[in-house]
PDB file of C-alpha atoms in Angstrom:
ATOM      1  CA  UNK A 176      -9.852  -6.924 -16.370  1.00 80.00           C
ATOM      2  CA  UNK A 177      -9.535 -10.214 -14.402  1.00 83.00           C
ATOM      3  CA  UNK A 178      -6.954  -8.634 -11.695  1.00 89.00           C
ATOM      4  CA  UNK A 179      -8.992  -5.701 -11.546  1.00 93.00           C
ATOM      5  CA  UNK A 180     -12.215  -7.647 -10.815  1.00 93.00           C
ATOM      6  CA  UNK A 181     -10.788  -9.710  -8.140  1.00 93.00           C
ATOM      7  CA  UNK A 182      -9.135  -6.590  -6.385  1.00 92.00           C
ATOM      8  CA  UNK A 183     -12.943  -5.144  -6.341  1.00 94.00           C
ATOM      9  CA  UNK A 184     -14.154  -8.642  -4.975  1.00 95.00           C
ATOM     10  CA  UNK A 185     -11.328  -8.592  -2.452  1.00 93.00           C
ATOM     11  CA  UNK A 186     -12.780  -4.781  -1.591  1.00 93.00           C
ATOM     12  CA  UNK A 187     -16.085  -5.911  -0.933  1.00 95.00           C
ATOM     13  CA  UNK A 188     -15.294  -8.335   1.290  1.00 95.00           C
ATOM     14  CA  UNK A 189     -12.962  -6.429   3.449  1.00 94.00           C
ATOM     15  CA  UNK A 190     -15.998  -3.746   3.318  1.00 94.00           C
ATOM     16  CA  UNK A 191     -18.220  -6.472   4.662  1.00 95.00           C
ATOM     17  CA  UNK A 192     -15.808  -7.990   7.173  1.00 95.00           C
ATOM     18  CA  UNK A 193     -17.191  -7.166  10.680  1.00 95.00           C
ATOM     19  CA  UNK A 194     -13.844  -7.331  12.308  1.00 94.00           C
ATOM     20  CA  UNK A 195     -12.527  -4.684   9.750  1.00 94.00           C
ATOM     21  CA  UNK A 196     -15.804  -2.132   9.851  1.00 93.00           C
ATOM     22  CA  UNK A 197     -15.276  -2.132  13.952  1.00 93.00           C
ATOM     23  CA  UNK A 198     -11.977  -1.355  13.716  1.00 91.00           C
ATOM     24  CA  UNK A 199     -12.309   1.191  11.050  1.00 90.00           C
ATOM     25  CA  UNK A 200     -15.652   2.431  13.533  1.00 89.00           C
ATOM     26  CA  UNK A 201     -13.021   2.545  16.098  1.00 88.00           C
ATOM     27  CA  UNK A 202     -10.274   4.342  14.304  1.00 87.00           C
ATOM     28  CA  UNK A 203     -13.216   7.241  13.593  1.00 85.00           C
ATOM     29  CA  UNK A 204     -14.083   7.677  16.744  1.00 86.00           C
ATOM     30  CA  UNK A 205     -11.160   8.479  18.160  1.00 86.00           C
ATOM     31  CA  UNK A 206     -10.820  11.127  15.385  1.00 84.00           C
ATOM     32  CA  UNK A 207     -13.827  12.556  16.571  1.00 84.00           C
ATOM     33  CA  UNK A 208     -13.342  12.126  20.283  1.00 86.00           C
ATOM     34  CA  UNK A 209      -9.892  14.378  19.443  1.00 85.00           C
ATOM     35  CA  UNK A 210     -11.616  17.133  17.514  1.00 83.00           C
ATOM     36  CA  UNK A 211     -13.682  17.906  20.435  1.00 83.00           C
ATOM     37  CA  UNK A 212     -10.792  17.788  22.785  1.00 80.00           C
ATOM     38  CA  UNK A 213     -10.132  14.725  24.256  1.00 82.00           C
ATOM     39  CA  UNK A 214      -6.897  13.593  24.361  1.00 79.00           C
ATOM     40  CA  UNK A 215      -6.105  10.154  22.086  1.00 78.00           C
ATOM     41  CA  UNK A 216      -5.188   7.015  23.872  1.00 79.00           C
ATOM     42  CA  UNK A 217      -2.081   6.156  21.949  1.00 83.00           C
ATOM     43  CA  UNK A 218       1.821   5.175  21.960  1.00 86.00           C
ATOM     44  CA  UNK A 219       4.222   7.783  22.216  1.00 91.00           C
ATOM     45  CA  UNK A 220       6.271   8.827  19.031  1.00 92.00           C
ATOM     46  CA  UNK A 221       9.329   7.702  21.199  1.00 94.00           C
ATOM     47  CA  UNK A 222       7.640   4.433  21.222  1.00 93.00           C
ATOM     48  CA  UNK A 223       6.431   4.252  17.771  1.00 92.00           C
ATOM     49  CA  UNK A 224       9.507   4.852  16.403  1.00 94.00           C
ATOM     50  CA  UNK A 225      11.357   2.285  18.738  1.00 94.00           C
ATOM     51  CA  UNK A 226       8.849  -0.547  17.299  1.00 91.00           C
ATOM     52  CA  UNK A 227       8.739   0.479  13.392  1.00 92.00           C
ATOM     53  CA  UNK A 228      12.336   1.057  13.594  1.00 94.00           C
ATOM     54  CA  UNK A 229      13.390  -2.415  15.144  1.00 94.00           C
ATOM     55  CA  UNK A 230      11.114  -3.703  12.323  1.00 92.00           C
ATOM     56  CA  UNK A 231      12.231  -2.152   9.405  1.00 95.00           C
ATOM     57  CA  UNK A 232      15.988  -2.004  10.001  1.00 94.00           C
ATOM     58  CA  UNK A 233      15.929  -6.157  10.922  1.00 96.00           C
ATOM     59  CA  UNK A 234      14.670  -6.460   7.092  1.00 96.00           C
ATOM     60  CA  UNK A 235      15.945  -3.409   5.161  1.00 97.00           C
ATOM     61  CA  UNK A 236      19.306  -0.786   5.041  1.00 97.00           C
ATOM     62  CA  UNK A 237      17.814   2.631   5.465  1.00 98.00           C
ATOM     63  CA  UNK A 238      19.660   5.812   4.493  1.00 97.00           C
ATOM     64  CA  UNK A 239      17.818   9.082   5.379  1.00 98.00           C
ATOM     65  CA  UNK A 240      19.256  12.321   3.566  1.00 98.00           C
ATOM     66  CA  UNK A 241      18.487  15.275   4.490  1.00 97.00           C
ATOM     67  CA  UNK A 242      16.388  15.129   7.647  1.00 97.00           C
ATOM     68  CA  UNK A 243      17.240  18.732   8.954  1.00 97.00           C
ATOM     69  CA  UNK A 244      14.873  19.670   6.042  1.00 97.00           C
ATOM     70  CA  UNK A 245      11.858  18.389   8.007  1.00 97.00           C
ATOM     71  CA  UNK A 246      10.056  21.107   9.685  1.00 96.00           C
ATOM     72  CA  UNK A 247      10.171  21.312  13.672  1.00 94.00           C
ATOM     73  CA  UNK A 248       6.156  22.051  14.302  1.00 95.00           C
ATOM     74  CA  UNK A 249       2.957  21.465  12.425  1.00 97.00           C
ATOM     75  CA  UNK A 250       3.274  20.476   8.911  1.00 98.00           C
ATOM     76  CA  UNK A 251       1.911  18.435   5.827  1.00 98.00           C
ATOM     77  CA  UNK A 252       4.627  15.813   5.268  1.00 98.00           C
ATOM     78  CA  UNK A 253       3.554  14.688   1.102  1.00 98.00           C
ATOM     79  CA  UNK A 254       5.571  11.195   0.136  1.00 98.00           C
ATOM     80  CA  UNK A 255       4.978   9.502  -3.121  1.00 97.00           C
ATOM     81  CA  UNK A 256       3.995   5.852  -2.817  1.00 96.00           C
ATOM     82  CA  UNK A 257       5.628   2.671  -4.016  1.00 96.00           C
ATOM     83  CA  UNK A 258       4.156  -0.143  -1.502  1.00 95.00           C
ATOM     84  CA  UNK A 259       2.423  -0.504   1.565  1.00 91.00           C
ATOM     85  CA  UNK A 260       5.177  -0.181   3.402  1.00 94.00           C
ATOM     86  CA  UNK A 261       6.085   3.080   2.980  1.00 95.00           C
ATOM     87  CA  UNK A 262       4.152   5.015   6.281  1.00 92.00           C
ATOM     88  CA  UNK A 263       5.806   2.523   8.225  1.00 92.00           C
ATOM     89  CA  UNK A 264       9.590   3.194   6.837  1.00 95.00           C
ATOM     90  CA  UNK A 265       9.058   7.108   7.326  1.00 96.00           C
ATOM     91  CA  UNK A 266       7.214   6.785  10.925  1.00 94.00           C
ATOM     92  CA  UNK A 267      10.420   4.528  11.793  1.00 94.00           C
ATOM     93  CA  UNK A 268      13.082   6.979  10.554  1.00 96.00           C
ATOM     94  CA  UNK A 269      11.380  10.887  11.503  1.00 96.00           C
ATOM     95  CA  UNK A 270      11.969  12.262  15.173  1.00 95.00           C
ATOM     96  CA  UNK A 271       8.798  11.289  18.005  1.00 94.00           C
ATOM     97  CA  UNK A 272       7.722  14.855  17.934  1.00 94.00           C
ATOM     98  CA  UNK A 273       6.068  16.509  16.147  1.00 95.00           C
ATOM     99  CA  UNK A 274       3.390  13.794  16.200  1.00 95.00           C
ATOM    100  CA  UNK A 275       2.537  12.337  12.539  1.00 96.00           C
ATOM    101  CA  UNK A 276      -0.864  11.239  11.872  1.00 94.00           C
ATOM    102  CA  UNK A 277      -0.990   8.483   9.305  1.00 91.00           C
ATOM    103  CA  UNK A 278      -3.802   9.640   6.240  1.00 87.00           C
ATOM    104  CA  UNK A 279      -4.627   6.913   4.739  1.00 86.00           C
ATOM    105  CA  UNK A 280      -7.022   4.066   3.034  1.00 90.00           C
ATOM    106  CA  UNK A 281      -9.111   2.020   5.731  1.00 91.00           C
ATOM    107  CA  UNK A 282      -9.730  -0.891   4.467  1.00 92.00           C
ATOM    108  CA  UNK A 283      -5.662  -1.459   3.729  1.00 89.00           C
ATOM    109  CA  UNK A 284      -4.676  -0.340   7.342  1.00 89.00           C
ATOM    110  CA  UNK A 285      -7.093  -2.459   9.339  1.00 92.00           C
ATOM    111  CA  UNK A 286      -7.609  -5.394   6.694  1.00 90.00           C
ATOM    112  CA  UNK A 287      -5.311  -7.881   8.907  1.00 89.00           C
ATOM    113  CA  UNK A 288      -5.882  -9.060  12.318  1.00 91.00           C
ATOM    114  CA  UNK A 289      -2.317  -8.504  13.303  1.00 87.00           C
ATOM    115  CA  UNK A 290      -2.597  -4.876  11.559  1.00 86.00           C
ATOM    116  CA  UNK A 291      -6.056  -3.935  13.638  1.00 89.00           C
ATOM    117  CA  UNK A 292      -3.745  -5.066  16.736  1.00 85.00           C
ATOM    118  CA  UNK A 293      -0.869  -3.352  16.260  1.00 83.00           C
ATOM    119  CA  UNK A 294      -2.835   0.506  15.006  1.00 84.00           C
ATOM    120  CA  UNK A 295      -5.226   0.384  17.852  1.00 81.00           C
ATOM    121  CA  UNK A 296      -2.470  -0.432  20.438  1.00 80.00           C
ATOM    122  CA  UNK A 297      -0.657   2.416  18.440  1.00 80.00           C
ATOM    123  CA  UNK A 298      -3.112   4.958  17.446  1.00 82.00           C
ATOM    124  CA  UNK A 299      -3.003   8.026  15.612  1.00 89.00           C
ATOM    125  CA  UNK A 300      -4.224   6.808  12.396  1.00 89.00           C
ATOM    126  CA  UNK A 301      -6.704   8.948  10.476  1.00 89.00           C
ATOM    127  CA  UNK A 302      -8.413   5.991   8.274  1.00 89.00           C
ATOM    128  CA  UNK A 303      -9.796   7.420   4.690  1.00 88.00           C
ATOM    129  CA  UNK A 304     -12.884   5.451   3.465  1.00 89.00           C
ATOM    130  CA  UNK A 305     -12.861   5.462  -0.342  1.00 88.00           C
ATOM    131  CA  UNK A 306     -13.803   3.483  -2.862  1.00 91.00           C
ATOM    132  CA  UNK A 307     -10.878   1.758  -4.895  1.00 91.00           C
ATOM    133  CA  UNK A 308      -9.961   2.294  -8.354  1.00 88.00           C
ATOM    134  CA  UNK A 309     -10.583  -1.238  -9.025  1.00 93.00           C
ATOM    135  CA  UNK A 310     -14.110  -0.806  -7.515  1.00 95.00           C
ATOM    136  CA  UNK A 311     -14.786   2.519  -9.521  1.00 93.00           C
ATOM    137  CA  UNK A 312     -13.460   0.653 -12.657  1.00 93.00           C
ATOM    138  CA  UNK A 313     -16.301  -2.111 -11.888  1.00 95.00           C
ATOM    139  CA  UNK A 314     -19.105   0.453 -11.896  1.00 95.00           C
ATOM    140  CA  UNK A 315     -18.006   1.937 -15.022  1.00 94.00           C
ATOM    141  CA  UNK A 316     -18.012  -1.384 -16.749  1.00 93.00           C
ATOM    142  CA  UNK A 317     -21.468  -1.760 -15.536  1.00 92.00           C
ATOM    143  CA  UNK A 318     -22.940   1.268 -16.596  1.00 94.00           C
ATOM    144  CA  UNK A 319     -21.420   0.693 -19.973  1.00 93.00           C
ATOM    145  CA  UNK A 320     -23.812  -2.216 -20.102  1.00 92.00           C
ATOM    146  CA  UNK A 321     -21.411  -5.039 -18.851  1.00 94.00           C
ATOM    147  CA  UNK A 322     -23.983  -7.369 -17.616  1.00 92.00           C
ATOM    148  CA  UNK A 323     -20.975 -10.010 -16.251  1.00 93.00           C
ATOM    149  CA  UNK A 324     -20.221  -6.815 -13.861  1.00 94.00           C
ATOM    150  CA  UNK A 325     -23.883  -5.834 -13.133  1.00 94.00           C
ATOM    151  CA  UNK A 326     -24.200  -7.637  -9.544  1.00 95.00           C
ATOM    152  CA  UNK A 327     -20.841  -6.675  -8.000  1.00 95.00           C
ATOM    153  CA  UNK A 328     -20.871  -3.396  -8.777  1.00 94.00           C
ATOM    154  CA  UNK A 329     -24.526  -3.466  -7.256  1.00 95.00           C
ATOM    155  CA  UNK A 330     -22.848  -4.948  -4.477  1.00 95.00           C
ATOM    156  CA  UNK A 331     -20.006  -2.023  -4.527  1.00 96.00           C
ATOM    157  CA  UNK A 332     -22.574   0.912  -4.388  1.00 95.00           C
ATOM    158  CA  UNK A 333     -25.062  -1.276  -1.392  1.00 95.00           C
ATOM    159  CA  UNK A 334     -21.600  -2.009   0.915  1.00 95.00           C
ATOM    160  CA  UNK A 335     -18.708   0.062   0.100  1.00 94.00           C
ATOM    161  CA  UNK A 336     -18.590   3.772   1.523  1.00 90.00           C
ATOM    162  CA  UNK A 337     -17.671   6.462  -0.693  1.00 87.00           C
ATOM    163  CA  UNK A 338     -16.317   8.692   1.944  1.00 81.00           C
ATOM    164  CA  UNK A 339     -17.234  11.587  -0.059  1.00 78.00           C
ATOM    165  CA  UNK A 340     -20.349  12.799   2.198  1.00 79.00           C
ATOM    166  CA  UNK A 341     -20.132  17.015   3.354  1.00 82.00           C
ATOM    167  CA  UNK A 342     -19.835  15.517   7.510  1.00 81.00           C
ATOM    168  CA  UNK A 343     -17.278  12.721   6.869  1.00 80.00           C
ATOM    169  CA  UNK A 344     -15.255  15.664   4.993  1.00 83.00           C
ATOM    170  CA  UNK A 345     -15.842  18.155   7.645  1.00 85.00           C
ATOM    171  CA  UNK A 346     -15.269  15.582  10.126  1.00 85.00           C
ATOM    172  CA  UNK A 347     -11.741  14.889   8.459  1.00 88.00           C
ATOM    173  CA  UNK A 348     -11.500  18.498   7.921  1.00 89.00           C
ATOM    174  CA  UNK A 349     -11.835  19.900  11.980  1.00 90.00           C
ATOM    175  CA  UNK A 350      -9.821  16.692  13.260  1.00 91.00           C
ATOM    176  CA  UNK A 351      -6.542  17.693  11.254  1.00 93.00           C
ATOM    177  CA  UNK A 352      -6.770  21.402  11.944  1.00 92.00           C
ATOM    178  CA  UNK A 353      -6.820  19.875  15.742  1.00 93.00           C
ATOM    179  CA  UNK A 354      -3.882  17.743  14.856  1.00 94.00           C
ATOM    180  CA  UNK A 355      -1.688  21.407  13.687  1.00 96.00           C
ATOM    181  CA  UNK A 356      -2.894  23.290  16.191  1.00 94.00           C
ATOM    182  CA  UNK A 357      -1.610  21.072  18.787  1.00 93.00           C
ATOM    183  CA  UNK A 358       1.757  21.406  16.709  1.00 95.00           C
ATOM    184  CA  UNK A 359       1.655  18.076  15.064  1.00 95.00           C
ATOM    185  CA  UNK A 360       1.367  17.260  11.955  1.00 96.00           C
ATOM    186  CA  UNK A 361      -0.069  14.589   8.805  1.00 96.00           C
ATOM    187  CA  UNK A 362       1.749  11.931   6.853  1.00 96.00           C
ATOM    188  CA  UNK A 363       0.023  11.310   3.263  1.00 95.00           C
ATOM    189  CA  UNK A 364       0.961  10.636  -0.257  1.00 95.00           C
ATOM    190  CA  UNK A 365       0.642  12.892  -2.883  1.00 95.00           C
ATOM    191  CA  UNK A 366      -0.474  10.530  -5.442  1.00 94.00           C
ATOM    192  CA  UNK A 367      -3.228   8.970  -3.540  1.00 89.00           C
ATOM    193  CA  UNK A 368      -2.561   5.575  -4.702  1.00 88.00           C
ATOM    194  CA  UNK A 369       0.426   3.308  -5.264  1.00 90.00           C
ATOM    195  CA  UNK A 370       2.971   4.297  -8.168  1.00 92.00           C
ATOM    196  CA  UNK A 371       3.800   2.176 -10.483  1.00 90.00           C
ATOM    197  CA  UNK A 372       7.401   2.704 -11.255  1.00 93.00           C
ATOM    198  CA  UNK A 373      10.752   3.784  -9.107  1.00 95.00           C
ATOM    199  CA  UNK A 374      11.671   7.670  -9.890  1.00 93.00           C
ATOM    200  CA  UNK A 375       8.174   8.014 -11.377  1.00 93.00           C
ATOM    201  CA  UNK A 376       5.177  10.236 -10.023  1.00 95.00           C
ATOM    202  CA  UNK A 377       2.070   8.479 -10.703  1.00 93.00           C
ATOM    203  CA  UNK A 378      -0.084  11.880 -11.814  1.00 93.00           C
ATOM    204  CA  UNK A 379      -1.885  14.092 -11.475  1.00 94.00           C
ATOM    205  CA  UNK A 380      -1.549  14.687  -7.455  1.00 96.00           C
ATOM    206  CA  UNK A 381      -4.556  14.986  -5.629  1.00 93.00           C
ATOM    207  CA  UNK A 382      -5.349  18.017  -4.013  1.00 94.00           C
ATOM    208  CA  UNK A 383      -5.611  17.355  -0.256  1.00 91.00           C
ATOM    209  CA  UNK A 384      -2.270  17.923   0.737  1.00 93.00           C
ATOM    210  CA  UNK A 385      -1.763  21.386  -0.541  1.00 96.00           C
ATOM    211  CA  UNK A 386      -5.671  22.276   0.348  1.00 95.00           C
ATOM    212  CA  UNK A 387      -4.689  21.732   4.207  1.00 95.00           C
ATOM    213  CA  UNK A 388      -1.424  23.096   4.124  1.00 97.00           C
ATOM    214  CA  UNK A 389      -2.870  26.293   2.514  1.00 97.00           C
ATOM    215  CA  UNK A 390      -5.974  26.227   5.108  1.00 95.00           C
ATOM    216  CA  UNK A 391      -3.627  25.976   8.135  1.00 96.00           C
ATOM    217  CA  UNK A 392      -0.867  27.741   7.073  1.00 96.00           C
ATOM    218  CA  UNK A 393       1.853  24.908   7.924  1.00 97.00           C
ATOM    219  CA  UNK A 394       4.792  24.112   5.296  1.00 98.00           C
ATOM    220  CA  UNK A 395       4.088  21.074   3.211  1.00 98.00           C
ATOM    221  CA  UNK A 396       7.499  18.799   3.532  1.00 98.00           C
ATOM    222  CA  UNK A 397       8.023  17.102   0.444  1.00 98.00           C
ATOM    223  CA  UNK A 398       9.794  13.473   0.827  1.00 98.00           C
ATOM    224  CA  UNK A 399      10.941  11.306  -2.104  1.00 98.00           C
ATOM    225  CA  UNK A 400      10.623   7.684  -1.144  1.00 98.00           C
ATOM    226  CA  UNK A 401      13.415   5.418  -2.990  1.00 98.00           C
ATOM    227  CA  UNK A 402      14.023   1.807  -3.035  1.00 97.00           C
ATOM    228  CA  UNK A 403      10.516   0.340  -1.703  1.00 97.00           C
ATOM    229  CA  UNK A 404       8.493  -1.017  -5.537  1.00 96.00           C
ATOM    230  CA  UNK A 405      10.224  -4.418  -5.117  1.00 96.00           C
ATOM    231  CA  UNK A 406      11.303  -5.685  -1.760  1.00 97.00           C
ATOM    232  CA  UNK A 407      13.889  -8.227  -0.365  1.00 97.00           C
ATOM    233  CA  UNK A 408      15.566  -9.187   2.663  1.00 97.00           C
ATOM    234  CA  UNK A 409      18.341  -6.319   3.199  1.00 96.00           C
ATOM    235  CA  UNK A 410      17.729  -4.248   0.372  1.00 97.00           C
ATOM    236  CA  UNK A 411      18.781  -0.688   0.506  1.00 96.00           C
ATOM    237  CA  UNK A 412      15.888   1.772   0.934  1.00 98.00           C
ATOM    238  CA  UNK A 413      16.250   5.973   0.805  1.00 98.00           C
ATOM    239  CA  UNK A 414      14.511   8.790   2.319  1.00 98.00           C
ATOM    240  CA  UNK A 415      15.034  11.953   0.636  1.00 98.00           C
ATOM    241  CA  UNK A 416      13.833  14.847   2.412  1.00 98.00           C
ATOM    242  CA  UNK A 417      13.524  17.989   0.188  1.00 98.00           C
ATOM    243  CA  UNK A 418      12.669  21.788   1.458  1.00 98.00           C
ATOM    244  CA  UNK A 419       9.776  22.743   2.755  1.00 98.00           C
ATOM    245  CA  UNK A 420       7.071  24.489   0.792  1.00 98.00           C
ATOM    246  CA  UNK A 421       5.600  27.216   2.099  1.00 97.00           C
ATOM    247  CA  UNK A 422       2.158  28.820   0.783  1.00 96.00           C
ATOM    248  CA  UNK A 423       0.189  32.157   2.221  1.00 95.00           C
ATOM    249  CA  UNK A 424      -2.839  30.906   4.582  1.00 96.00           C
ATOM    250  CA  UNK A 425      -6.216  30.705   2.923  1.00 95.00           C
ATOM    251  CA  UNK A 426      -9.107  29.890   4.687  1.00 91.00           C
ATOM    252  CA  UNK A 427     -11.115  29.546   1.239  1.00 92.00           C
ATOM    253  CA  UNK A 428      -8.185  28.777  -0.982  1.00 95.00           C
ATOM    254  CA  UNK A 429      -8.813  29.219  -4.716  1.00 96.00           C
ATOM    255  CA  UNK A 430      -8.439  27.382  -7.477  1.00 95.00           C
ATOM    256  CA  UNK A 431      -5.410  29.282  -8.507  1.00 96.00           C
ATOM    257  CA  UNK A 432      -3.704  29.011  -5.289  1.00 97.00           C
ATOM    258  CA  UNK A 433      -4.091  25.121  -4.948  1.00 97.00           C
ATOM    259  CA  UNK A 434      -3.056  24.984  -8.375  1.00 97.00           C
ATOM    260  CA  UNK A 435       0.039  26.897  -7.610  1.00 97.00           C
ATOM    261  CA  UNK A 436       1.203  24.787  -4.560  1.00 97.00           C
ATOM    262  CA  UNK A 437       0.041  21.647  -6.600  1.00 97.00           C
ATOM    263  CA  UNK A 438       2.696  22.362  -9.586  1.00 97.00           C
ATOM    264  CA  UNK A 439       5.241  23.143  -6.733  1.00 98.00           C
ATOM    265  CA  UNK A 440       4.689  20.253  -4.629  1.00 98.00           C
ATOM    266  CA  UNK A 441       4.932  18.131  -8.041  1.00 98.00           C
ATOM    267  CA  UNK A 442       8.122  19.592  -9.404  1.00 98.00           C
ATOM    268  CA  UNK A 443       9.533  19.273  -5.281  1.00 98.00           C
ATOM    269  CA  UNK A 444       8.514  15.612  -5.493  1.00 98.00           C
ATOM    270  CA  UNK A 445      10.302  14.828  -9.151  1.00 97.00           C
ATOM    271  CA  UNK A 446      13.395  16.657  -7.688  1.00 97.00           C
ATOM    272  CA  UNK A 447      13.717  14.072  -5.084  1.00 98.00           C
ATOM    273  CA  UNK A 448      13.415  11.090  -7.081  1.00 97.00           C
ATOM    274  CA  UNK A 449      16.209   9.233  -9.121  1.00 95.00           C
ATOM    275  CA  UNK A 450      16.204   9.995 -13.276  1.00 90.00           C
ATOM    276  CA  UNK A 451      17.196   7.071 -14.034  1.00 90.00           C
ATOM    277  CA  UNK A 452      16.508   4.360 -11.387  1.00 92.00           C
ATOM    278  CA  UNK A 453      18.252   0.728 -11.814  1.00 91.00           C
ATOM    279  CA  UNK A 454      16.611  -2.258  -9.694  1.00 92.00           C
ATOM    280  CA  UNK A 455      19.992  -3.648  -8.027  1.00 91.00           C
ATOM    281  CA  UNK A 456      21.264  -7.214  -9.625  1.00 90.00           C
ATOM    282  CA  UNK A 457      21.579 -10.558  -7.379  1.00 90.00           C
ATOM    283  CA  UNK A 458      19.604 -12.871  -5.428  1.00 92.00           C
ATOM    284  CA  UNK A 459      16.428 -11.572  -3.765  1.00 95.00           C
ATOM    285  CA  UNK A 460      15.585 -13.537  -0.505  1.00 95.00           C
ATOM    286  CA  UNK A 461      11.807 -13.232   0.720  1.00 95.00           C
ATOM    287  CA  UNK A 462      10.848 -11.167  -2.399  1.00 94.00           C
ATOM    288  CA  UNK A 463       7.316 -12.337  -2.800  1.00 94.00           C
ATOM    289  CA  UNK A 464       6.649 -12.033   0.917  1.00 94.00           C
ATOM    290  CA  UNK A 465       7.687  -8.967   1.901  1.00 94.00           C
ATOM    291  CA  UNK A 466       6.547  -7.254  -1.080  1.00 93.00           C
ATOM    292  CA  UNK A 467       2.700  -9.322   0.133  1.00 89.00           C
ATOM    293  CA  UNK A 468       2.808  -8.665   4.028  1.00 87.00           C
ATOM    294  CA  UNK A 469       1.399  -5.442   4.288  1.00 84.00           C
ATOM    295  CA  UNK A 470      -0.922  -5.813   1.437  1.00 80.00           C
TER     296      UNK A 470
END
């Protein structure tokens, strides 16, 4: 319980952290601003993927199989999620265009100075504000009458947004059915959260990537991330790219039909990933840092 209170401590103060809520503010904004038509100020894929790519290969080997699977126009592309990382290694590796959106939790993107730099210089980051499992954990200890708990998770419910009101969802909602029908698409991860093991989904999936897949119409492209738990200075990394999924358009979709594409996007996902994965033997230069930068 220790870790897990001082991840919800660390929460609260990135949630309180002016630098972070302006950028965050920003970040929004520009969703907004594109959902009624204006045009993002942001970096070119082309450039993007120069930058990210420079990066990641200078510190990692990167195989990519199967890339002709990825779908040439508007799609869902649903990755599970080993370390922070991870949007960074696909963005580096996919073609410029379609443009991917990066869906993902605020307070990690913008929570470094040199992060807030390089995103807004970058753009085309759709930032998620959630509470934390860590945070959530808090309030349940609370409520179950752990007084120890009782003024952080007061703290959690006065500062942290739960993200969860009907116009931040419909905002999120209108500025990714902008992003397909400009023919781009969204980068998110299934699980919603970081696994915990290599070849391992951390379930159940959440629902959002099939939901806007099946509202849109696109294909959801499943990707099986390999390699990125434990990091080191030249380690071998893999992106597996799998077949798309593809899913009748429902403007209301049911309960049965996201259930449907859920089980198929799960099986997809366990496809990709290795049975029986083996961390690779030998000495492991910068482990603890790059495994902390992005964090």
């Amino acid at each position: 319980m220790f870790e897990t209170i001082q991840r919800a401590r660390e929460g609260l103060a990135m949630s309180r952290d002016r630098a972070v809520r302006d950028a965050i503010q920003e970040a929004l904004q520009r969703m907004t601003a594109l959902s009624e038509g204006v045009s993002e100020s942001r970096a070119s894929g082309a450039t993007r993927r120069f930058v990210l790519r420079a990066f990641i290969q200078t510190l990692f080997k990167v195989n990519v199989e199967n890339l002709e699977h990825l779908p040439h126009g508007a799609a869902v592309l649903a990755s599970n999620h080993l370390n922070h990382i991870d949007p960074f290694l696909l963005l580096s590796q996919i073609p410029p265009s379609p443009y991917y959106y990066i869906f993902g939790d605020a307070r990690t993107l913008y929570n470094k100075w040199w992060k807030r730099k390089i995103l807004n210089f970058a753009g085309g980051v759709i930032p998620v504000e959630r509470r934390w499992k860590e945070e959530m954990a808090v309030l349940e200890g609370a409520k179950a009458g752990r007084e120890d708990l009782h003024d952080l998770a007061q703290a959690i419910e006065q500062d942290v947004p739960t993200g969860n009101s009907i116009q931040v969802l419909r905002q999120i909602n209108t500025t990714i059915q902008t992003i397909f029908a400009q023919n781009n698409g969204i980068l998110l991860f299934a699980e919603g959260r970081l696994g915990k093991n290599e070849g391992k989904l951390d379930l159940p999936l959440r629902q959002g990537a099939v939901i806007y897949a099946l509202k849109a119409g696109v294909p959801i492209a499943p990707v099986g991330l390999i390699g990125t738990k434990n990091l080191y200075l030249g380690k071998e990394l893999t992106i597996r790219f799998g077949e798309p999924l593809c899913f009748p358009q429902s403007n209301r979709p049911t309960r049965e039909e996201v259930s449907t594409a859920l089980e198929a996007l799960e099986h997809a996902l366990i496809a990709l990933l290795p049975q029986n994965y083996e961390e690779p033997e030998g000495v492991k230069l910068f482990r603890h840092f790059l495994n902390q930068m992005l964090c």
